XYZ file of C-alpha atoms in Angstrom:
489
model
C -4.880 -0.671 26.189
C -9.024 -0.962 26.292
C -10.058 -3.818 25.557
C -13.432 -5.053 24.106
C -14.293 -8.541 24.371
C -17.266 -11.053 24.647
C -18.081 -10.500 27.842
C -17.575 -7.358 29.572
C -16.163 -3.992 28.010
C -13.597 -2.365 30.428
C -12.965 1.031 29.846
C -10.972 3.832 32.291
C -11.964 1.418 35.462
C -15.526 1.094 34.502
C -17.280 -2.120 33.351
C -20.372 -2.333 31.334
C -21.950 -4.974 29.608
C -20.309 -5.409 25.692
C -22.228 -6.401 23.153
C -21.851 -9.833 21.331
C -19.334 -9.934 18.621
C -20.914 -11.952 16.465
C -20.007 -9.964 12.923
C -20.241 -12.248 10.383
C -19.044 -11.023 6.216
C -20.144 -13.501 3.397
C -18.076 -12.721 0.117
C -19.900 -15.436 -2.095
C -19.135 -18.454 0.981
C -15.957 -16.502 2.027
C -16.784 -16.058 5.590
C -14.985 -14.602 8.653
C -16.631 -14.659 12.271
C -15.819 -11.352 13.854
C -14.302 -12.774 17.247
C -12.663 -9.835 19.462
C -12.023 -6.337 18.913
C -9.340 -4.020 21.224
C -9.091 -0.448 21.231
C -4.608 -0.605 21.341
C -2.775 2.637 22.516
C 1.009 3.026 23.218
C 1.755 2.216 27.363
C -0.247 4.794 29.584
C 2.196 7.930 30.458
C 4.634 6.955 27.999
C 3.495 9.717 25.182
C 2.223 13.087 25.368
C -0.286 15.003 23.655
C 1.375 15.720 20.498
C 0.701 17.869 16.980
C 2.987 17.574 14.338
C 2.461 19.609 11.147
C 1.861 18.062 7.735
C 4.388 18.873 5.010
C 4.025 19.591 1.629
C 5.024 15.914 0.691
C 2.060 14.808 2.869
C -0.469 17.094 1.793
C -0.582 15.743 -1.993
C -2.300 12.772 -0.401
C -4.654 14.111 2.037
C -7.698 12.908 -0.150
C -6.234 9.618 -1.019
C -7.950 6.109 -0.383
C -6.709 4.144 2.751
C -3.989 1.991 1.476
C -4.134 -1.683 2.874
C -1.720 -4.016 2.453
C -2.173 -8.392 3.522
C 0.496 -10.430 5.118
C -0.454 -14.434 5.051
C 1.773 -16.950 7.331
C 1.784 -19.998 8.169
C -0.276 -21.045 11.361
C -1.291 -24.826 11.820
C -2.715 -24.802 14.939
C -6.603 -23.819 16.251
C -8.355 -20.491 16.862
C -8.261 -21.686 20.168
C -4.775 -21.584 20.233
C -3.699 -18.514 19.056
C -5.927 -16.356 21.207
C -4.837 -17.974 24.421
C -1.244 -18.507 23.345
C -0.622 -15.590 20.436
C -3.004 -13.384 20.363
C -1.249 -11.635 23.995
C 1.503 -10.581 22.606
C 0.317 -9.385 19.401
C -1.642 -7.009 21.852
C 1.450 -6.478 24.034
C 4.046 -6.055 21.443
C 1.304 -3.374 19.482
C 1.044 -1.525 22.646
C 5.120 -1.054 22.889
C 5.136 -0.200 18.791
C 2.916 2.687 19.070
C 4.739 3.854 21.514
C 7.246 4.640 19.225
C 5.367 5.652 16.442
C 2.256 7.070 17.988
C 1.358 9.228 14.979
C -0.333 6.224 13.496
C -2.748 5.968 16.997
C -3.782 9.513 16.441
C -5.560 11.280 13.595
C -5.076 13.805 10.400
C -6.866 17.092 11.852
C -8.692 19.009 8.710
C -9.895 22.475 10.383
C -11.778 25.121 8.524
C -9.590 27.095 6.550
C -7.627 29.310 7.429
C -6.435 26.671 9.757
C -3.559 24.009 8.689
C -4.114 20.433 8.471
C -2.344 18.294 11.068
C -1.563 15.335 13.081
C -2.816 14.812 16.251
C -2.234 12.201 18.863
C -3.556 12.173 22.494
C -3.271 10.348 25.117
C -7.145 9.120 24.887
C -6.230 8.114 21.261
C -5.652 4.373 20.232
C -5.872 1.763 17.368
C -8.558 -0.395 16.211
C -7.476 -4.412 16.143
C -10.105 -6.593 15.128
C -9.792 -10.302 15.328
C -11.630 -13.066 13.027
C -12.022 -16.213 12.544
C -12.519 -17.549 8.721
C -14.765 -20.225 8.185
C -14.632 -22.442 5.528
C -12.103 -20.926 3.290
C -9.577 -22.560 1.328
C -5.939 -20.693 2.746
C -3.272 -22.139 0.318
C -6.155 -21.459 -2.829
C -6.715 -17.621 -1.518
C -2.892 -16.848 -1.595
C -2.441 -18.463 -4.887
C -0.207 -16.788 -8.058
C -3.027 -18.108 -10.177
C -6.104 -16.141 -11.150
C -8.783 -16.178 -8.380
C -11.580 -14.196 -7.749
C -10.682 -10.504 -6.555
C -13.499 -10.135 -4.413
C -12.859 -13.709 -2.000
C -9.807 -11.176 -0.740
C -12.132 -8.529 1.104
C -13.750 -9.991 3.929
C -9.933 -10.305 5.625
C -9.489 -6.651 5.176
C -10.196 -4.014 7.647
C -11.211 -0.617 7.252
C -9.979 2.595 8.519
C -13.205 3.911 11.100
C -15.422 6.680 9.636
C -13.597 9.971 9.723
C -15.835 12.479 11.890
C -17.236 15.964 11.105
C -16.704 17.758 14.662
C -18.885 20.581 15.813
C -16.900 23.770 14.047
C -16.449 21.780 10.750
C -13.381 20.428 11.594
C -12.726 16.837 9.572
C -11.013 13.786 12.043
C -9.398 11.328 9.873
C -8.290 8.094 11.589
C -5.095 6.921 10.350
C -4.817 3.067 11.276
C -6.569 -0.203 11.936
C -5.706 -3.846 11.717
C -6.930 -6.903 11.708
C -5.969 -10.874 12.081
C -8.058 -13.585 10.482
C -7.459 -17.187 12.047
C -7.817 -19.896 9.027
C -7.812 -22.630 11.521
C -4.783 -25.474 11.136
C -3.831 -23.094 8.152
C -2.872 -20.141 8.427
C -2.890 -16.193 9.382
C -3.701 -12.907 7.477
C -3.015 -9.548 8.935
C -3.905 -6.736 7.253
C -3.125 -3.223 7.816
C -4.829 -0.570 6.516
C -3.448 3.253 6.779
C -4.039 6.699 5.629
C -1.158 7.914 3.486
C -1.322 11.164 4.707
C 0.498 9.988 8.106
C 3.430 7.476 6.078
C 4.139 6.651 2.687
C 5.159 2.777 2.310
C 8.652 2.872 3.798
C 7.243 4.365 7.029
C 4.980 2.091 7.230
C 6.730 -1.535 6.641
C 9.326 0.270 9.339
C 6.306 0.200 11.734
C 5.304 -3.565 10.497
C 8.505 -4.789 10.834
C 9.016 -3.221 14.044
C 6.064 -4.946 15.946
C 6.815 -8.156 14.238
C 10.253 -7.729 15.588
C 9.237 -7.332 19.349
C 6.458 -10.040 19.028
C 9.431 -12.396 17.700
C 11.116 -11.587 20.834
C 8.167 -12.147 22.936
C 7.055 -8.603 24.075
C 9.367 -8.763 26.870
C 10.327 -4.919 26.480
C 9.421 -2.314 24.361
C 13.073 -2.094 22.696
C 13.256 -2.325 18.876
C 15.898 -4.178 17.767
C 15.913 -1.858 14.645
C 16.782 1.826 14.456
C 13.643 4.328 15.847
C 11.846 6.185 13.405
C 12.117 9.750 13.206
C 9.270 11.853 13.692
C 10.229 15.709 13.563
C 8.902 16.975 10.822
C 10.654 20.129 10.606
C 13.877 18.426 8.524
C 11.465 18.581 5.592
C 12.338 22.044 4.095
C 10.511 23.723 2.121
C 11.770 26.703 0.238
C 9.780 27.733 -2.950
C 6.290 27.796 -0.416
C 4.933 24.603 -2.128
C 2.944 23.521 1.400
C 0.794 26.984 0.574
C 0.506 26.696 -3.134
C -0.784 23.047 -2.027
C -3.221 24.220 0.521
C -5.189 26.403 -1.573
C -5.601 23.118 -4.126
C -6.823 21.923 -1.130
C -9.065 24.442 0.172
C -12.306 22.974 -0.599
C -11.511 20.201 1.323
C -14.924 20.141 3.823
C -17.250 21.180 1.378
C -15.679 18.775 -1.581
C -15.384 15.580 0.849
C -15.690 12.511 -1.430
C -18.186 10.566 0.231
C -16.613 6.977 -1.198
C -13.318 7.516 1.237
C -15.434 6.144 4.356
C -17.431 3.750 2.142
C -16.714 0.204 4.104
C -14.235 -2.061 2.253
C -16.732 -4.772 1.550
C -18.872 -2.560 -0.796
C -15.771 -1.446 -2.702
C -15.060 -5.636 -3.453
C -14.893 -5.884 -7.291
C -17.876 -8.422 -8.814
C -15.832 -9.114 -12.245
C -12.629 -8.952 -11.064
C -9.354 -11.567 -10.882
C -6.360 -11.518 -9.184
C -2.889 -12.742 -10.275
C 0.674 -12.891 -9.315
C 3.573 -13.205 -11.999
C 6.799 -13.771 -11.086
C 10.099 -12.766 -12.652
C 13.229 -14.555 -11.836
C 16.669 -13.160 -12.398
C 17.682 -14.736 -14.961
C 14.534 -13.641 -16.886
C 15.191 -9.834 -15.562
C 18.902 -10.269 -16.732
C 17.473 -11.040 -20.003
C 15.181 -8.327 -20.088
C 18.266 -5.881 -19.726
C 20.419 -7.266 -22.197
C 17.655 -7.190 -24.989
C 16.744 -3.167 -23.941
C 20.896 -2.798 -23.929
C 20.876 -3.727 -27.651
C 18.043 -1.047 -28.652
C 20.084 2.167 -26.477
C 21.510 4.242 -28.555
C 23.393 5.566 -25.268
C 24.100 3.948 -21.495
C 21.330 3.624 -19.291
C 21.267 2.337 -15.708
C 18.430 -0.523 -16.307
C 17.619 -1.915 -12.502
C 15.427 -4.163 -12.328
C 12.389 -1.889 -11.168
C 12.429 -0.150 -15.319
C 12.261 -3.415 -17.045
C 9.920 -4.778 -14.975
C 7.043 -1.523 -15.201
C 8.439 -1.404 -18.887
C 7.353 -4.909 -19.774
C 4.208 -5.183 -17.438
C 2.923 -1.596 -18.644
C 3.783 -2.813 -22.205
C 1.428 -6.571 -22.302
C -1.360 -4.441 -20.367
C -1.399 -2.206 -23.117
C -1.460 -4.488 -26.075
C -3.994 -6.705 -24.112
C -6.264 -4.121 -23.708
C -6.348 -3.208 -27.785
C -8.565 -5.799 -28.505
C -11.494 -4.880 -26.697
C -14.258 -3.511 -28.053
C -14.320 -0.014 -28.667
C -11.835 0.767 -26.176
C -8.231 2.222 -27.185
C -9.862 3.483 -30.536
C -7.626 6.815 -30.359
C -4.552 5.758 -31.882
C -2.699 9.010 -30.775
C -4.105 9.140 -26.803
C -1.547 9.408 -24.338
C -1.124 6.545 -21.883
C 0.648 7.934 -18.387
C 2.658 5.583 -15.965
C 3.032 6.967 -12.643
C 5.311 5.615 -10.012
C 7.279 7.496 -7.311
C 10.723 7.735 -5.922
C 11.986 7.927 -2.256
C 13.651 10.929 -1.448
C 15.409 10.615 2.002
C 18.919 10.601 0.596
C 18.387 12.409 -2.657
C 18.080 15.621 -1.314
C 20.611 18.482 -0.624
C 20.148 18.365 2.735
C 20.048 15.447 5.207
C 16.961 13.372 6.153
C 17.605 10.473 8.214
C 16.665 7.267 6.113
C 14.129 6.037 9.305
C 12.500 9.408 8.842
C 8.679 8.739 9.614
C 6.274 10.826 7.294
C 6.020 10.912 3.127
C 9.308 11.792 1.783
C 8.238 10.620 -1.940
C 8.650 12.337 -5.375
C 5.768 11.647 -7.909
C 7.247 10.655 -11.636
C 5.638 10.000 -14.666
C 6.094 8.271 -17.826
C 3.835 9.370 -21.002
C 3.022 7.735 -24.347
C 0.882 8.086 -26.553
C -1.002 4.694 -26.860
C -0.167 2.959 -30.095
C 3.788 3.407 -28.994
C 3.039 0.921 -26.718
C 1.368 -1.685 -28.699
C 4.494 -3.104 -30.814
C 6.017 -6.111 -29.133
C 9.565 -4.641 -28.864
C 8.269 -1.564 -27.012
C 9.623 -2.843 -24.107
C 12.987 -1.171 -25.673
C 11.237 2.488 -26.143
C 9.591 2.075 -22.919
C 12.345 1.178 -20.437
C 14.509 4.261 -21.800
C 11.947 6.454 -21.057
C 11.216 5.124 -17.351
C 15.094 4.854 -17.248
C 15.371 8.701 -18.064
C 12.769 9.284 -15.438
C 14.184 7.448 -12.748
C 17.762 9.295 -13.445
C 16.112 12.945 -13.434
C 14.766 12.046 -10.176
C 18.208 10.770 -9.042
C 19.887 13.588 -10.015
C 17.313 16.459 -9.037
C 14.277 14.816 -6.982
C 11.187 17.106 -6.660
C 12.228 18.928 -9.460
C 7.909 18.848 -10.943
C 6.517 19.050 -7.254
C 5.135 22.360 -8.038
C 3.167 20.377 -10.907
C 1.989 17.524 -8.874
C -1.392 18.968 -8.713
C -2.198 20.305 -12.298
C -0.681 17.021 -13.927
C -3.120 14.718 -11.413
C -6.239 17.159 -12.393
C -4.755 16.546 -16.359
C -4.349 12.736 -16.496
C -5.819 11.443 -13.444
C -9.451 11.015 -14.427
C -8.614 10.031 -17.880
C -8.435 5.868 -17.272
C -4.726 5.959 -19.298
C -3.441 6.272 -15.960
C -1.138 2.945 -14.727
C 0.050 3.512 -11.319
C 3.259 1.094 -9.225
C 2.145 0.505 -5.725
C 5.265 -0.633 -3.761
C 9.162 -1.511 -4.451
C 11.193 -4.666 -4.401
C 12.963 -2.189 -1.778
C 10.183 -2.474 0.988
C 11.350 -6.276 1.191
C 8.005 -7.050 2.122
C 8.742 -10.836 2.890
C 11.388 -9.608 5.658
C 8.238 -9.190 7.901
C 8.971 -11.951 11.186
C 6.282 -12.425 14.121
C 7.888 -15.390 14.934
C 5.747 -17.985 12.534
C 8.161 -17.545 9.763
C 8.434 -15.575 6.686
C 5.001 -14.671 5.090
C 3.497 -17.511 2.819
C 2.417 -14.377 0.511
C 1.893 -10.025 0.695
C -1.087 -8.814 -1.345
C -1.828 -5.250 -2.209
C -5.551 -4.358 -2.169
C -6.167 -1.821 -4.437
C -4.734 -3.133 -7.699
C -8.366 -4.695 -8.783
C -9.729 -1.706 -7.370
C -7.806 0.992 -10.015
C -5.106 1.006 -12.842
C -2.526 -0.126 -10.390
C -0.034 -2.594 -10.462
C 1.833 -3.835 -7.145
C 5.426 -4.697 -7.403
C 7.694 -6.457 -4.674
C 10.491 -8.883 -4.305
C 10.095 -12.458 -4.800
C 9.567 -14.390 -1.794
C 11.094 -17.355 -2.940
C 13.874 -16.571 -6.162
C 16.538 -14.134 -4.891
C 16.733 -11.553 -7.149
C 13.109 -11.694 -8.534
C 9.999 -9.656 -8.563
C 6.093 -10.162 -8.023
C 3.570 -8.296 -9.510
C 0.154 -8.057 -8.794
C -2.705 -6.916 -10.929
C -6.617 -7.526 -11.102
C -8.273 -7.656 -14.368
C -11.895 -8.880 -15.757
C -11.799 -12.412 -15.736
C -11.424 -11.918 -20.254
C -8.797 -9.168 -19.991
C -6.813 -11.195 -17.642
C -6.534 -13.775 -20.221
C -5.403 -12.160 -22.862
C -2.796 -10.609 -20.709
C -1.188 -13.667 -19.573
C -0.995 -14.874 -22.973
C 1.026 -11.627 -24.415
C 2.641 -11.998 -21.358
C 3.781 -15.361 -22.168
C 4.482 -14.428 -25.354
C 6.644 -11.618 -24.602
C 8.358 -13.859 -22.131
C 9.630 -16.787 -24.852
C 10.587 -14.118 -26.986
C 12.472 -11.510 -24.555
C 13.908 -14.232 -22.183
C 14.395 -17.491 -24.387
C-alpha cells in the first residue's frame, strides 16, 4: 500500500514532503473537506504481472461512462474516530480484496489497432481511496425517498483518474476508485466508481461484498468468507467471431475518444434535476401480477422485475405527454433496454462467481402512444415478459446486433434504460456498522435510466430510482399514484 497523507508522502522507501489536502467541493453549501488520499494495491508479492484478454461481452462497453454506485450507513461517532479506529482496516481489508480481484487495481489497455484491447495489472498498479469529511450536510435529508435536489449527491462521489494517452497512442483506462465521506455523529457514504469494461454489476457487488466481509471480520486475514471470483477469461466462448465483428465497430477508438468520459464528476452534476425513491411492497407487486394475469391471453411467468419496468416505464411515459412540444409523434417508437445475466443460461458452464461481463442486452419497443393508456401496464409487461423468456431460453441470441440497434435507438432520447436487479441484493453489503441506511445509483438524473433494487426494509419489495426536472417529477408521482389506487387497491 502507498500511502499519501498530511504530512509526509512515502513512496518505495522514499519520503518527500506531500502536499496539503485541503480539497474542498461546494455543491450549492454541500461541502466535503478532502482529508486523506491512499494509493491501495493487493499485499506486495502476492500477484503477478498479469494480462487478461477482453471478451466480446466486455468490449460492447469499452466506451461506456464509469458507473458509480453510493452505499450510506449508519456512523454516530466523530471524524476523529473513524480514522484512528476505522479507517485501518478499511485500508487493510482493501489491500487483502484486491488481492483477489486485482483486475480492478489495474487498467483497460487500448493499443493502436491492429492490437487487442486488454486488461492489465502490475505489480506497480493500485487503487485510488480518497477520504472526506462533509461539512454541514444534512445525512438522514440526503438519503431521503422524497424528491431532493440531484446535484447535493455529487460532491460524495469519486471519479475514475484521467485515462492516459501513452507515447505510441496507446489509451490507459483506470478501472476503479473509491471514496468515504465522514458525516460526523451521522453517518458514512462510500462510493465506488468502476469502468464496466472490467465487471458488469454482479462482479462488482461480489468485490463490495467481499471487502465488507473481511472488514466485518476485522482484516485479520485475507480469507473471504464467500466463494473467490473467477478470473480466466477463456470460459467465455465465442464461436460465430463476434469479439472481431466488435472490434472493427470499435476501431476508431483513439481518434473518436469522447472527451466527456474523463470530464470530473462534479461538472456532470445536473442544475434542474430531482431525485426520488418509490417503493413497491409485495403486496402491491402481487397486485400488479394478478391485474396483467387477467389481460394474457396465454401464461406468462410475471416476476417481479416485468411488472415493475412495465409500470415505471408506463407513468414516465404518460408523464412526459404533457410537456410542451415534446412526444408530438404519435407513432415514434419508445425502446426499454435492460439486460440479463448469462452465467447459467448458456450451453456451456460458467461458474456463477465468474469475474468479467457475462450480460445479454434486451430490448423492449413501442411505439409511443401504446404506452400512454392507463392499462398499458397489461400490453407492456407481456412484451418485457416475452423478452425476458427469449433470453431464458436462448441468451445472446441478438449479440451480433448489439451494435447496429445502439447506433439505431441510442441517440434518439426514447431510450429508458434498468440499471441494477433486486438480484444484486444491494442492502446485503456488511462492514460491520450494519446494513446500509440507503444504495443510490448515480447516473439515473444523468440519462433515461431508471435504477431498480430490493427493498431495504419490506421483504419482497423493490426501489426505484429516477431523476427528473423538478415539474416532470411531479407529474410523475401523481400518475404514479394514480396508477397505484387503481392497479393495487
Amino acid at each position: 500500500m502507498v500511502e499519501e497523507d498530511i504530512g509526509v508522502l512515502k513512496l518505495s522507501g522514499h519520503s518527500l514532503p506531500a502536499r496539503p489536502l485541503v480539497i474542498m467541493v461546494d455543491a450549492d453549501h454541500y461541502t466535503i473537506n478532502v482529508i486523506n488520499q491512499c494509493q491501495i494495491s493487493p499485499p506486495a508479492g502476492s500477484v503477478p504481472t498479469t494480462n487478461l484478454p477482453l471478451t466480446f461481452l466486455d468490449l460492447i462497453w469499452i466506451d461506456s461512462k464509469p458507473l458509480q454506485r453510493l452505499f450510506f450507513f449508519p456512523f454516530p461517532h466523530s471524524t476523529h474516530h473513524f480514522m484512528d479506529s476505522i479507517f485501518p482496516t478499511l485500508k487493510l481489508s482493501l489491500s487483502f480484496t484486491l488481492k483477489h480481484f486485482f483486475p480492478l487495481a489495474g487498467n483497460c489497455i487500448l493499443p493502436p489497432q491492429p492490437h487487442n484491447p486488454h486488461l492489465l495489472f502490475t505489480t506497480h498498479d493500485s487503487v485510488l481511496l480518497t477520504v472526506a469529511e462533509s461539512i454541514g450536510c444534512d445525512f438522514h435529508h440526503l438519503i431521503a425517498d422524497y424528491p431532493r435536489d440531484a446535484k447535493h449527491m455529487y460532491p460524495f462521489v469519486v471519479d475514475l483518474p484521467k485515462s492516459r494517452v501513452l507515447s505510441d497512442g496507446t489509451r490507459v483506462l483506470p478501472l476503479l476508485a473509491l471514496k468515504i465521506t465522514v458525516f460526523p455523529n451521522q453517518g458514512l457514504c462510500i462510493c465506488i466508481a468502476f469502468h464496466h469494461v472490467v465487471a458488469d454489476g454482479m462482479s462488482a457487488h461480489h468485490f463490495v461484498k467481499s471487502w465488507a466481509s473481511i472488514c466485518r471480520n476485522g482484516a485479520a486475514s485475507d480469507s473471504l468468507n464467500g466463494p473467490l471470483p473467477y478470473l480466466d477469461r477463456t470460459v467465455i466462448e465465442d464461436p460465430n467471431g463476434l469479439a472481431s465483428m466488435f472490434l472493427q465497430e470499435l476501431s476508431g477508438w483513439a481518434s473518436s475518444w469522447n472527451p466527456d468520459l474523463d470530464k470530473p464528476i462534479m461538472d456532470l452534476a445536473p442544475v434542474n434535476k430531482v431525485r426520488a425513491t418509490f417503493v413497491l411492497s409485495k403486496t402491491q407487486i402481487e397486485r400488479l401480477k394478478n391485474w396483467v394475469k387477467t389481460k394474457l391471453e396465454e401464461p406468462l411467468r410475471l416476476s417481479s422485475f416485468i411488472v415493475a419496468c412495465s409500470l415505471v416505464w408506463g407513468c414516465l411515459i404518460q408523464s412526459t405527454e404533457t410537456e410542451s412540444n415534446d412526444f408530438t409523434v404519435k407513432d415514434e417508437i419508445c425502446v426499454l433496454g435492460f439486460v440479463g445475466n448469462c452465467r447459467n443460461r448458456l450451453n456451456y458452464p460458467i461458474p456463477s462467481t465468474y469475474f468479467g461481463n457475462c450480460l445479454d442486452l434486451c430490448g423492449v419497443l413501442f411505439k409511443k402512444n401504446d404506452l400512454l393508456e392507463r392499462n398499458n401496464i397489461g400490453v407492456v409487461a407481456k412484451a418485457v415478459g416475452k423478452a425476458v423468456k427469449e433470453f431464458e431460453s436462448e441468451p445472446l441470441k441478438m449479440a451480433d446486433e448489439w451494435f447496429s440497434f445502439r447506433r439505431k435507438y441510442g441517440e434518439s432520447g426514447r431510450v429508458l434504460t434498468v440499471a441494477g436487479s433486486p438480484k444484486l441484493r444491494v442492502y446485503d453489503t456488511n462492514f460491520g456498522w450494519g446494513r446500509p441506511l440507503k444504495s443510490e445509483v448515480l447516473h439515473v438524473d444523468m440519462s433515461k435510466a431508471i435504477s431498480l433494487q430490493e427493498s431495504r426494509d419490506m421483504e419482497g419489495g423493490i426501489e426505484i430510482g429516477l431523476g427528473l426536472t423538478d415539474t416532470h417529477m411531479n407529474r410523475f408521482i401523481a400518475i404514479w399514484e394514480e396508477n397505484l389506487n387503481f392497479f393495487c387497491s
